[in-house]
Structures are given as structure tokens and as C-alpha cells.
């Protein structure tokens, strides 16, 4: 089983001047520790469920471009891009740029978006949830077309592109992997089955994750798709270092469901040291699970 880092807290000792060095230091330490992915959130405001909305929050793709120049091997992405935040043609170009400058390490993580307050705050349209899912599907189609040999027009209900030119093409082959975040059974997991290379679920309960994966397999059957083609990933809501044995024990249960990557969040004042400790205490033992 692989370990990834989801960096969500930018309220760090030293204020804004320290964010860049701590962020890059954590990513480099995670890479050295053997972590395989490093993701950020995609928000304008910090999440109110997590902290005060006025706490620091970086623009995701700008920060990932910075990290691309500070790391060598670790995969980089947002978990997850809100479909409402960027026009899909521009989004495909942004992810392509990240993939090119990182030499093939970009991932498109995407979802339907949910944080209404930040949309209202910045004057960004926030359509009803059914429309956001329809826009999500069109966005996936546009990205796939821009990453293909078809540079012709795209005509959708919400987006119309006269040309889908994307030059240079991504370095990743056949294209950057697509991860769809969320666990909605009727829409999100259906889109995973139809378009995605990976899904991400909250690891709040093994039974609930098992149920969601069963739903995903049914959608895959409807789409005539092999469910083993889709990487199963989870976001754990615990700090592995507080109880390493307990964490690894719980991961055994998720690995039995076919989950092969877990992301964890450094909610500590010194995430650089924290990432190094993961390399010493967690990564080698986690790698033995499911192998």
C-alpha cells in the first residue's frame, strides 16, 4: 500500500513568509520518505469546517507548479479541483503545463465543487448541484479531447470550444491520470466508472467504503469497464504517528477492499519533521500491506 500527503493547513509558524519553505520542505521530505503523491486543496477560502475562512489558503495550481520545481519523483495534484473554478479549456491547459514542467508527474483530481461561500465571496457563479455535475461531465470530456489527437470543436450544453488545441501535449502517457473525488452513488461514482483512472473516498468507516466500492463496481458493469482499471484511494482522517500500529491495522482492512493508496494530512506545526517520521515509522511497513 502506498502513502500520500494531502497538505491542507497553511496556518504555519512564521506567517506567510514561511509557507513556501515549509510547503516545499514537506514535499521534498515526503518524496525522500517514499511517499508517492502530494496533493493540495482547491479553494479560495480555508474551509470553515476545518478552520476560520480567513486563515491562509494558496491557489492550488500555482503552488503545485512551485512544488514541481522543488521535487523530482512524487506525483502532484489537487484533491480535488472544483469544476466551477476554471473554464475547462483553461483547466486542461493548466494541468498540461504542470505535467510538462514536472516531467510527467501531474494528476487531474476533480469534483463537482461545494463551498458556496467562497464562490459568493469572489463573485464566481455557483450553479445548482445537478448543473455542476453536468458541467463536470462536460469538463472531463473536454480535457480528454484536448489530450487526444482531436483538436476540433467541442459542443456541449454549457461549454462550446471552437478549437481544442493543446500544445505542447502532456508528457504523461497516454495522458495525465484523472481522479474523481467524492462518494455520491448516483452521479459521482458513475462518472468515475465512465471517465476516471482513480477514485478517492473518505476513510471514515471500512463498511461504508466497501459499500461505495460495490456501487462503483455496479457502475463499471453498466459501462462495460473492468473495475480493476480504477485505482482505489482513500483520505484518512487520522494522524498515523499517534498510533502507528493502530493505523496500519486499519489499513489492512482497506487493502482487503483493493485500496492501494492512502493520503494523510499533516495537521502539525512542523510538517517537515512529521513527513520524515512517516518515512521511518510508517512507509516501509505500509508497503508490506496488500503486497
PDB file of N, CA, C and O in Angstrom, residues 142 145-146 148-155 160-166 169:
ATOM      1  N   UNK A 142     -13.991  17.479 -22.284  1.00  0.00           N
ATOM      2  CA  UNK A 142     -13.123  18.480 -22.907  1.00  0.00           C
ATOM      3  C   UNK A 142     -11.658  18.172 -22.623  1.00  0.00           C
ATOM      4  O   UNK A 142     -10.808  18.226 -23.532  1.00  0.00           O
ATOM      5  N   UNK A 145     -10.573  15.297 -24.731  1.00  0.00           N
ATOM      6  CA  UNK A 145     -10.408  15.675 -26.133  1.00  0.00           C
ATOM      7  C   UNK A 145      -9.150  16.502 -26.331  1.00  0.00           C
ATOM      8  O   UNK A 145      -8.409  16.294 -27.306  1.00  0.00           O
ATOM      9  N   UNK A 146      -8.871  17.420 -25.439  1.00  0.00           N
ATOM     10  CA  UNK A 146      -7.670  18.251 -25.579  1.00  0.00           C
ATOM     11  C   UNK A 146      -6.399  17.435 -25.433  1.00  0.00           C
ATOM     12  O   UNK A 146      -5.345  17.801 -25.972  1.00  0.00           O
ATOM     13  N   UNK A 148      -6.121  14.434 -26.589  1.00  0.00           N
ATOM     14  CA  UNK A 148      -6.130  13.457 -27.669  1.00  0.00           C
ATOM     15  C   UNK A 148      -5.582  14.123 -28.936  1.00  0.00           C
ATOM     16  O   UNK A 148      -5.089  15.256 -28.918  1.00  0.00           O
ATOM     17  N   UNK A 149      -5.693  13.424 -30.054  1.00  0.00           N
ATOM     18  CA  UNK A 149      -5.258  13.986 -31.339  1.00  0.00           C
ATOM     19  C   UNK A 149      -6.350  14.827 -31.992  1.00  0.00           C
ATOM     20  O   UNK A 149      -6.138  15.398 -33.061  1.00  0.00           O
ATOM     21  N   UNK A 150      -7.504  14.919 -31.374  1.00  0.00           N
ATOM     22  CA  UNK A 150      -8.632  15.680 -31.910  1.00  0.00           C
ATOM     23  C   UNK A 150      -8.562  17.112 -31.400  1.00  0.00           C
ATOM     24  O   UNK A 150      -8.807  17.375 -30.223  1.00  0.00           O
ATOM     25  N   UNK A 151      -8.220  18.055 -32.275  1.00  0.00           N
ATOM     26  CA  UNK A 151      -8.169  19.467 -31.867  1.00  0.00           C
ATOM     27  C   UNK A 151      -9.320  20.260 -32.477  1.00  0.00           C
ATOM     28  O   UNK A 151      -9.258  21.477 -32.606  1.00  0.00           O
ATOM     29  N   UNK A 152     -10.378  19.543 -32.819  1.00  0.00           N
ATOM     30  CA  UNK A 152     -11.537  20.200 -33.397  1.00  0.00           C
ATOM     31  C   UNK A 152     -12.447  20.808 -32.348  1.00  0.00           C
ATOM     32  O   UNK A 152     -12.091  20.921 -31.169  1.00  0.00           O
ATOM     33  N   UNK A 153     -13.646  21.197 -32.732  1.00  0.00           N
ATOM     34  CA  UNK A 153     -14.554  21.872 -31.803  1.00  0.00           C
ATOM     35  C   UNK A 153     -15.153  20.901 -30.797  1.00  0.00           C
ATOM     36  O   UNK A 153     -15.166  19.685 -30.995  1.00  0.00           O
ATOM     37  N   UNK A 154     -15.664  21.482 -29.734  1.00  0.00           N
ATOM     38  CA  UNK A 154     -16.450  20.733 -28.748  1.00  0.00           C
ATOM     39  C   UNK A 154     -17.746  21.496 -28.550  1.00  0.00           C
ATOM     40  O   UNK A 154     -17.742  22.702 -28.294  1.00  0.00           O
ATOM     41  N   UNK A 155     -18.856  20.791 -28.642  1.00  0.00           N
ATOM     42  CA  UNK A 155     -20.177  21.406 -28.475  1.00  0.00           C
ATOM     43  C   UNK A 155     -20.912  20.699 -27.343  1.00  0.00           C
ATOM     44  O   UNK A 155     -21.314  19.541 -27.473  1.00  0.00           O
ATOM     45  N   UNK A 160     -18.746  25.519 -25.192  1.00  0.00           N
ATOM     46  CA  UNK A 160     -18.557  25.415 -26.636  1.00  0.00           C
ATOM     47  C   UNK A 160     -17.165  25.940 -26.962  1.00  0.00           C
ATOM     48  O   UNK A 160     -16.883  27.112 -26.761  1.00  0.00           O
ATOM     49  N   UNK A 161     -16.335  25.063 -27.460  1.00  0.00           N
ATOM     50  CA  UNK A 161     -14.965  25.406 -27.806  1.00  0.00           C
ATOM     51  C   UNK A 161     -14.808  25.279 -29.317  1.00  0.00           C
ATOM     52  O   UNK A 161     -15.076  24.207 -29.885  1.00  0.00           O
ATOM     53  N   UNK A 162     -14.374  26.348 -29.969  1.00  0.00           N
ATOM     54  CA  UNK A 162     -14.182  26.300 -31.422  1.00  0.00           C
ATOM     55  C   UNK A 162     -12.988  25.439 -31.793  1.00  0.00           C
ATOM     56  O   UNK A 162     -12.971  24.802 -32.852  1.00  0.00           O
ATOM     57  N   UNK A 163     -11.963  25.420 -30.923  1.00  0.00           N
ATOM     58  CA  UNK A 163     -10.770  24.610 -31.153  1.00  0.00           C
ATOM     59  C   UNK A 163     -10.304  24.045 -29.812  1.00  0.00           C
ATOM     60  O   UNK A 163     -10.354  24.730 -28.800  1.00  0.00           O
ATOM     61  N   UNK A 164      -9.849  22.809 -29.832  1.00  0.00           N
ATOM     62  CA  UNK A 164      -9.331  22.204 -28.600  1.00  0.00           C
ATOM     63  C   UNK A 164      -7.832  21.927 -28.760  1.00  0.00           C
ATOM     64  O   UNK A 164      -7.339  20.850 -28.404  1.00  0.00           O
ATOM     65  N   UNK A 165      -7.136  22.919 -29.284  1.00  0.00           N
ATOM     66  CA  UNK A 165      -5.685  22.812 -29.462  1.00  0.00           C
ATOM     67  C   UNK A 165      -5.015  22.806 -28.096  1.00  0.00           C
ATOM     68  O   UNK A 165      -5.333  23.638 -27.230  1.00  0.00           O
ATOM     69  N   UNK A 166      -4.106  21.880 -27.883  1.00  0.00           N
ATOM     70  CA  UNK A 166      -3.341  21.827 -26.634  1.00  0.00           C
ATOM     71  C   UNK A 166      -1.897  21.484 -26.997  1.00  0.00           C
ATOM     72  O   UNK A 166      -1.549  20.328 -27.232  1.00  0.00           O
ATOM     73  N   UNK A 169       1.563  18.790 -25.911  1.00  0.00           N
ATOM     74  CA  UNK A 169       0.768  17.760 -25.280  1.00  0.00           C
ATOM     75  C   UNK A 169       1.392  17.375 -23.942  1.00  0.00           C
ATOM     76  O   UNK A 169       2.572  17.634 -23.687  1.00  0.00           O
TER      77      UNK A 169
END
